[in-house]
Amino acid sequence: MSSKYTPTTIFYGWWVVVAGIVIYATLLGSYQAFGVFFKPIQAEFGWSRTVTSTAFFIGTMAMAALSPFIGSLSDRYGPRRIITAVGISSALGYALISQVQTQWQLYGCFVLMGSGGTFFVPVLSVVTRWFTLRRGLALGLTGIGGGIGQALFPPLAQVLLDNYGWRMAYLIMAGGLVVVVVSVAQILRGNPGEKGLLPYGENGDVDTTVAGKRQAAVASLKLSQVIRTKVFWMIVVATGAGHLTYQMTWVHLVPYVTDPGIGVTSMVGASLMSAIGWSNMAGKVFMGNLSDRIGPRLTLVMCYGVSGLAMLWLIVAKQLWMLYLFSFVLGFFYGGGIPLQPALAGAIFGLGSLGAVSGGVQSGTSTGGATGSVLGGYIFDTTGSYFYAFLIGAFLFFTS
């Protein structure tokens, strides 16, 4: 096995990163465009916000339940096959949702759609395996896909919705999703050995960063060993609490700003979601570089702390510039920290079972996100306001 390549040859790991960006953008962006569809679906069926947001809850809980399983399958069969299957199952959900007539049919479609969110585990795990040096940067660049998806899909979904209605909009998204994800997944390789290479940075280079030194000293642990440690469950709780707030805000941001209290248009609401996506692209690169210098734990501490302040700002934000500032801050700090979760797991537990371990962490993250979506709807239906939802969100970010 050799890691040698000429200066004019691009290390294949960077192509893996590019593939990860596209997969990330397509699967995450399409799923999280739900906030744009929220009110049209609610209006057509006359459901409460709790009932409507429960669809997102069920889809994200499916994501939580499947993530460890998908992580283990990725460790065994490689990410190419797994992402292909995930792309097909997710696209099927988007196609079927265009035909729903009852809330139970809607919920069933979201189980399939939520399966697309399991891409997070195999994609970020395989990028972690391809890089020793500059791992934080590689993960940050991969995570840009999430920002691209969040930036592009809400306004795109709004345009499709305005021109074709929400049912046809979902059907169009299904076709595009399956073509893009299945095609790009073929680029992925589970580890550098499949291309006769070593991980980036192991060809005589020495990783002198904090994260690199820490990783070098870590022995790989199996999932059965990891789940018996206190620190694993601390990571699960921290990431789950943070994602609860993030997903609650994401699902309910458009309904919140288009309600009479603020009263902007749906397209402006979609642009606020888009602003979160654009800013988290910059945040992922910045946080990835910072993680290479100070380690993922301290970087995530900063991300969660500033995100908590952003939630307090949202409570008092009534003018449009204040709402855009909120979107940029939340996207840059919380969105920028999301790809560092597998880096933190790898730094502590090693790379041997990283897919399965990351899947376990992702289950906690997804469970928190699912809870947040329905919690926001319940608090609104109960109190007629999102005030307590956002206040709880700030507290949970600080707890993380």
Coordinates of C-alpha atoms in Angstrom, one line a residue:
M1 CA 0.0 0.0 0.0
S2 CA 1.3 3.4 -0.9
S3 CA 0.2 7.0 -0.1
K4 CA 2.4 8.4 -2.9
Y5 CA 0.8 10.6 -5.5
T6 CA 2.3 13.3 -7.7
P7 CA 1.9 17.0 -6.9
T8 CA -0.4 17.3 -9.9
T9 CA -2.7 14.5 -8.7
I10 CA -5.5 15.4 -6.4
F11 CA -5.6 13.0 -3.3
Y12 CA -8.7 10.8 -3.7
G13 CA -9.9 11.7 -0.3
W14 CA -10.7 15.2 -1.5
W15 CA -13.0 13.6 -4.1
V16 CA -14.7 11.8 -1.2
V17 CA -15.2 15.2 0.4
V18 CA -16.8 16.6 -2.8
A19 CA -19.1 13.6 -3.0
G20 CA -20.0 14.1 0.7
I21 CA -20.8 17.8 0.1
V22 CA -23.3 16.9 -2.7
I23 CA -24.9 14.1 -0.7
Y24 CA -25.1 16.3 2.4
A25 CA -26.7 19.2 0.4
T26 CA -29.3 17.0 -1.3
L27 CA -30.5 14.8 1.5
L28 CA -30.4 17.3 4.3
G29 CA -31.6 20.3 2.3
S30 CA -34.7 18.4 0.9
Y31 CA -35.6 17.1 4.3
Q32 CA -35.3 20.3 6.1
A33 CA -37.3 22.2 3.6
F34 CA -40.3 21.0 5.6
G35 CA -40.6 24.3 7.3
V36 CA -41.7 25.8 3.9
F37 CA -44.4 23.1 3.5
F38 CA -45.6 23.3 7.1
K39 CA -48.4 25.8 6.7
P40 CA -49.7 24.6 3.3
I41 CA -50.0 21.1 4.6
Q42 CA -51.6 22.3 7.9
A43 CA -54.1 24.4 6.0
E44 CA -55.2 21.7 3.5
F45 CA -56.0 19.2 6.3
G46 CA -56.9 21.6 9.1
W47 CA -54.5 20.0 11.6
S48 CA -53.0 21.7 14.6
R49 CA -49.3 22.6 14.6
T50 CA -48.7 19.7 17.1
V51 CA -50.2 17.2 14.6
T52 CA -48.4 18.6 11.6
S53 CA -45.0 18.8 13.3
T54 CA -45.4 15.2 14.5
A55 CA -44.6 14.2 11.0
F56 CA -41.1 15.6 11.3
F57 CA -40.9 14.1 14.8
I58 CA -41.6 10.6 13.4
G59 CA -39.2 11.0 10.5
T60 CA -36.4 12.1 12.7
M61 CA -37.1 9.4 15.2
A62 CA -36.8 6.9 12.4
M63 CA -33.5 8.5 11.6
A64 CA -32.5 8.0 15.3
A65 CA -33.5 4.4 15.3
L66 CA -31.8 3.6 12.0
S67 CA -28.5 5.5 12.5
P68 CA -26.6 2.9 14.6
F69 CA -27.8 0.1 12.2
I70 CA -26.7 2.2 9.2
G71 CA -23.4 3.0 10.8
S72 CA -22.7 -0.7 11.4
L73 CA -23.7 -1.6 7.9
S74 CA -21.4 1.1 6.5
D75 CA -18.5 -0.3 8.6
R76 CA -19.2 -3.8 7.1
Y77 CA -20.3 -3.1 3.5
G78 CA -18.9 0.3 2.8
P79 CA -20.6 3.7 2.3
R80 CA -21.2 3.4 -1.4
R81 CA -23.8 0.7 -1.2
I82 CA -25.4 2.1 2.0
I83 CA -25.8 5.7 0.6
T84 CA -27.3 4.3 -2.6
A85 CA -29.9 2.4 -0.6
V86 CA -30.6 5.4 1.6
G87 CA -31.0 7.7 -1.4
I88 CA -33.6 5.3 -3.0
S89 CA -35.6 4.9 0.2
S90 CA -35.7 8.6 0.9
A91 CA -36.8 9.5 -2.6
L92 CA -39.6 7.0 -2.4
G93 CA -40.9 8.8 0.7
Y94 CA -40.9 12.1 -1.2
A95 CA -42.7 10.6 -4.1
L96 CA -45.4 9.0 -1.9
I97 CA -46.0 12.1 0.2
S98 CA -47.5 13.7 -2.9
Q99 CA -50.4 11.3 -2.7
V100 CA -51.2 11.4 1.1
Q101 CA -54.8 11.9 2.3
T102 CA -54.5 11.1 6.0
Q103 CA -52.1 12.0 8.8
W104 CA -51.0 8.4 9.2
Q105 CA -50.0 8.2 5.5
L106 CA -48.1 11.5 6.0
Y107 CA -46.3 10.0 9.0
G108 CA -45.4 6.8 7.1
C109 CA -43.9 8.8 4.3
F110 CA -41.8 10.7 6.8
V111 CA -40.3 7.4 8.1
L112 CA -38.9 6.9 4.6
M113 CA -37.9 10.5 4.2
G114 CA -36.2 10.4 7.6
S115 CA -34.1 7.4 6.5
G116 CA -32.3 9.8 4.2
G117 CA -30.9 11.6 7.3
T118 CA -28.9 8.5 8.2
F119 CA -26.4 9.6 5.4
F120 CA -24.7 11.7 8.1
V121 CA -23.1 8.7 9.8
P122 CA -21.5 6.9 6.8
V123 CA -20.5 10.1 5.0
L124 CA -18.7 11.8 7.9
S125 CA -17.3 8.5 9.1
V126 CA -15.7 7.8 5.8
V127 CA -14.2 11.3 5.5
T128 CA -12.8 10.9 9.0
R129 CA -11.0 7.7 7.9
W130 CA -9.5 9.3 4.8
F131 CA -7.8 12.1 6.8
T132 CA -5.3 12.1 9.7
L133 CA -3.8 15.5 8.9
R134 CA -6.4 18.3 8.3
R135 CA -9.3 16.1 9.5
G136 CA -11.1 19.0 11.0
L137 CA -10.9 21.0 7.7
A138 CA -12.0 18.0 5.7
L139 CA -15.1 17.5 7.9
G140 CA -15.8 21.2 7.9
L141 CA -15.7 21.2 4.1
T142 CA -18.0 18.2 3.9
G143 CA -20.4 19.8 6.3
I144 CA -20.6 22.8 3.9
G145 CA -23.0 20.6 2.0
G146 CA -25.5 21.0 4.8
G147 CA -25.2 24.8 4.5
I148 CA -25.6 24.6 0.7
G149 CA -28.7 22.4 1.1
Q150 CA -30.2 24.7 3.8
A151 CA -29.4 27.7 1.7
L152 CA -30.8 26.5 -1.6
F153 CA -33.7 24.1 -0.8
P154 CA -36.1 26.4 1.2
P155 CA -36.3 29.1 -1.5
L156 CA -36.4 26.4 -4.3
A157 CA -39.2 24.6 -2.4
Q158 CA -41.1 27.9 -2.1
V159 CA -40.8 28.5 -5.8
L160 CA -42.0 25.0 -6.6
L161 CA -44.8 25.3 -4.1
D162 CA -46.0 28.7 -5.5
N163 CA -46.0 27.4 -9.0
Y164 CA -47.1 23.7 -8.7
G165 CA -48.5 23.2 -5.2
W166 CA -46.9 21.3 -2.3
R167 CA -47.8 17.8 -3.7
M168 CA -46.1 18.3 -7.1
A169 CA -43.2 20.1 -5.5
Y170 CA -42.4 17.1 -3.4
L171 CA -42.7 14.8 -6.4
I172 CA -40.2 16.9 -8.4
M173 CA -37.8 16.9 -5.4
A174 CA -38.1 13.1 -5.3
G175 CA -36.9 12.7 -8.9
G176 CA -34.0 15.1 -8.5
L177 CA -32.9 13.5 -5.2
V178 CA -32.7 9.9 -6.4
V179 CA -30.7 10.8 -9.5
V180 CA -28.2 13.0 -7.7
V181 CA -27.6 10.8 -4.6
V182 CA -27.3 7.5 -6.3
S183 CA -25.0 8.9 -9.0
V184 CA -22.6 10.6 -6.6
A185 CA -22.6 7.8 -4.0
Q186 CA -20.6 5.7 -6.5
I187 CA -17.5 8.0 -5.8
L188 CA -17.3 7.0 -2.2
R189 CA -14.7 4.5 -1.0
G190 CA -14.8 3.1 2.6
N191 CA -11.1 3.7 3.3
P192 CA -7.9 4.7 1.5
G193 CA -6.8 1.1 1.2
E194 CA -9.4 0.5 -1.5
K195 CA -7.4 2.9 -3.7
G196 CA -4.0 1.7 -2.6
L197 CA -3.4 4.8 -0.4
L198 CA -2.8 5.7 3.2
P199 CA -4.9 8.4 5.0
Y200 CA -3.9 11.9 4.2
G201 CA -1.0 12.9 6.5
E202 CA 0.4 9.4 7.0
N203 CA 2.9 9.6 4.1
G204 CA 5.7 10.9 6.3
D205 CA 3.9 14.0 7.4
V206 CA 3.5 14.6 11.2
D207 CA 0.2 15.9 12.5
T208 CA 1.3 18.5 15.1
T209 CA -2.2 19.8 15.9
V210 CA -3.9 19.3 19.2
A211 CA -6.5 17.0 17.6
G212 CA -3.8 15.0 15.7
K213 CA -1.7 14.4 18.8
R214 CA -4.7 13.4 20.8
Q215 CA -5.9 11.0 18.1
A216 CA -2.5 9.4 17.7
A217 CA -2.7 8.3 21.3
V218 CA -6.2 6.8 21.2
A219 CA -6.7 3.1 20.8
S220 CA -9.8 2.1 18.8
L221 CA -12.7 0.8 21.0
K222 CA -15.7 -1.3 19.9
L223 CA -19.2 0.0 20.3
S224 CA -19.9 -2.5 23.1
Q225 CA -17.1 -0.9 25.0
V226 CA -17.9 2.7 24.1
I227 CA -21.5 2.5 25.3
R228 CA -20.4 1.5 28.8
T229 CA -18.4 4.8 29.2
K230 CA -19.8 7.9 30.9
V231 CA -18.3 10.2 28.3
F232 CA -20.2 8.6 25.5
W233 CA -23.5 9.4 27.2
M234 CA -22.4 12.9 27.9
I235 CA -21.8 13.4 24.2
V236 CA -25.2 11.9 23.4
V237 CA -27.0 14.2 25.8
A238 CA -25.0 17.3 24.7
T239 CA -25.6 16.8 21.0
G240 CA -29.2 15.7 21.6
A241 CA -30.0 18.8 23.6
G242 CA -28.4 21.1 21.1
H243 CA -30.2 19.5 18.1
L244 CA -33.5 19.7 19.9
T245 CA -33.3 23.4 19.9
Y246 CA -31.9 23.7 16.4
Q247 CA -34.6 21.5 14.8
M248 CA -37.4 23.1 16.8
T249 CA -36.2 26.5 15.5
W250 CA -35.8 25.2 11.9
V251 CA -39.2 23.6 11.6
H252 CA -41.1 26.5 13.2
L253 CA -39.1 29.5 12.0
V254 CA -41.3 30.1 8.9
P255 CA -44.6 29.7 10.8
Y256 CA -43.3 32.0 13.6
V257 CA -42.2 34.9 11.4
T258 CA -45.3 34.7 9.1
D259 CA -47.7 34.8 12.1
P260 CA -49.3 38.2 12.8
G261 CA -46.8 39.1 15.5
I262 CA -44.1 39.6 12.9
G263 CA -46.0 39.0 9.7
V264 CA -43.4 38.7 6.9
T265 CA -44.2 36.8 3.7
S266 CA -43.5 33.1 3.2
M267 CA -40.6 33.9 0.8
V268 CA -39.0 36.1 3.4
G269 CA -39.4 33.3 5.9
A270 CA -37.7 30.9 3.4
S271 CA -34.9 33.4 3.0
L272 CA -34.3 33.4 6.7
M273 CA -33.8 29.6 6.5
S274 CA -31.6 30.1 3.6
A275 CA -29.5 32.6 5.5
I276 CA -28.9 30.0 8.2
G277 CA -27.6 27.7 5.4
W278 CA -25.3 30.3 3.8
S279 CA -23.7 31.3 7.2
N280 CA -23.1 27.7 8.3
M281 CA -21.0 27.1 5.2
A282 CA -18.5 29.7 6.5
G283 CA -19.0 28.4 10.0
K284 CA -18.1 24.9 9.1
V285 CA -14.8 25.9 7.4
F286 CA -13.9 28.2 10.3
M287 CA -14.8 25.7 13.0
G288 CA -13.1 22.9 11.2
N289 CA -9.9 24.8 11.1
L290 CA -10.3 25.9 14.7
S291 CA -10.9 22.3 15.7
D292 CA -7.6 21.3 14.1
R293 CA -5.9 23.8 16.5
I294 CA -7.7 23.5 19.8
G295 CA -9.6 20.2 19.4
P296 CA -13.3 19.5 18.8
R297 CA -14.4 19.6 22.4
L298 CA -13.5 23.3 23.1
T299 CA -14.8 24.2 19.6
L300 CA -18.2 22.7 20.3
V301 CA -18.4 24.4 23.7
M302 CA -18.0 27.8 22.0
C303 CA -20.6 26.8 19.3
Y304 CA -23.2 25.8 21.8
G305 CA -22.7 28.8 24.0
V306 CA -23.0 31.4 21.3
S307 CA -26.1 29.5 19.9
G308 CA -27.7 29.9 23.3
L309 CA -27.3 33.6 23.1
A310 CA -28.8 33.6 19.6
M311 CA -31.9 32.0 21.0
L312 CA -32.3 34.7 23.6
W313 CA -31.9 37.3 20.8
L314 CA -34.7 35.6 18.7
I315 CA -37.1 36.1 21.6
V316 CA -36.8 39.9 21.3
A317 CA -36.1 40.1 17.5
K318 CA -39.1 41.8 15.8
Q319 CA -37.4 43.7 13.0
L320 CA -36.2 42.1 9.8
W321 CA -32.5 42.9 10.3
M322 CA -32.7 41.4 13.8
L323 CA -34.1 38.2 12.3
Y324 CA -31.4 38.0 9.7
L325 CA -28.7 38.6 12.3
F326 CA -30.2 35.7 14.3
S327 CA -30.1 33.4 11.2
F328 CA -26.5 34.3 10.5
V329 CA -25.3 33.7 14.1
L330 CA -27.2 30.4 14.6
G331 CA -26.0 29.1 11.2
F332 CA -22.4 30.1 11.7
F333 CA -22.0 28.7 15.2
Y334 CA -24.3 25.8 15.6
G335 CA -24.3 24.7 12.0
G336 CA -20.5 25.2 11.9
G337 CA -20.1 22.7 14.8
I338 CA -22.3 19.9 13.5
P339 CA -19.6 18.0 11.5
L340 CA -17.3 18.0 14.6
Q341 CA -19.4 15.5 16.4
P342 CA -17.7 12.5 14.7
A343 CA -14.4 14.1 15.1
L344 CA -15.0 14.3 18.8
A345 CA -16.0 10.6 18.9
G346 CA -12.9 9.7 16.8
A347 CA -10.6 11.7 19.1
I348 CA -11.9 9.9 22.2
F349 CA -12.8 6.4 21.0
G350 CA -10.6 5.8 18.0
L351 CA -11.6 4.9 14.4
G352 CA -12.1 1.2 14.5
S353 CA -15.8 1.3 14.9
L354 CA -16.4 4.9 14.1
G355 CA -19.4 4.3 11.9
A356 CA -21.2 2.4 14.7
V357 CA -20.1 4.9 17.4
S358 CA -21.1 7.9 15.3
G359 CA -24.4 6.2 14.6
G360 CA -25.0 5.9 18.4
V361 CA -24.2 9.5 18.9
Q362 CA -26.4 10.4 15.9
S363 CA -29.3 8.5 17.5
G364 CA -29.2 10.9 20.5
T365 CA -28.9 13.9 18.2
S366 CA -31.8 12.8 16.0
T367 CA -33.9 12.0 19.1
G368 CA -33.3 15.5 20.4
G369 CA -34.2 17.0 17.0
A370 CA -37.4 14.9 16.7
T371 CA -38.5 16.0 20.1
G372 CA -37.8 19.7 19.4
S373 CA -40.0 19.7 16.3
V374 CA -43.1 18.5 18.1
L375 CA -42.3 20.3 21.3
G376 CA -42.4 23.6 19.5
G377 CA -45.8 22.8 18.0
Y378 CA -47.2 21.7 21.4
I379 CA -46.0 24.8 23.2
F380 CA -47.5 27.0 20.5
D381 CA -50.9 25.2 20.5
T382 CA -50.9 25.3 24.3
T383 CA -49.8 28.9 24.9
G384 CA -50.4 30.6 21.6
S385 CA -46.8 31.7 21.4
Y386 CA -43.3 30.4 20.8
F387 CA -41.8 32.4 23.7
Y388 CA -41.3 29.5 26.1
A389 CA -40.1 27.2 23.3
F390 CA -37.3 29.6 22.4
L391 CA -36.5 30.2 26.1
I392 CA -36.2 26.4 26.7
G393 CA -34.0 26.2 23.6
A394 CA -31.6 28.8 24.9
F395 CA -31.3 26.9 28.2
L396 CA -30.6 23.6 26.4
F397 CA -27.9 25.1 24.3
F398 CA -26.2 26.4 27.5
T399 CA -26.6 22.9 29.0
S400 CA -25.0 21.3 26.0

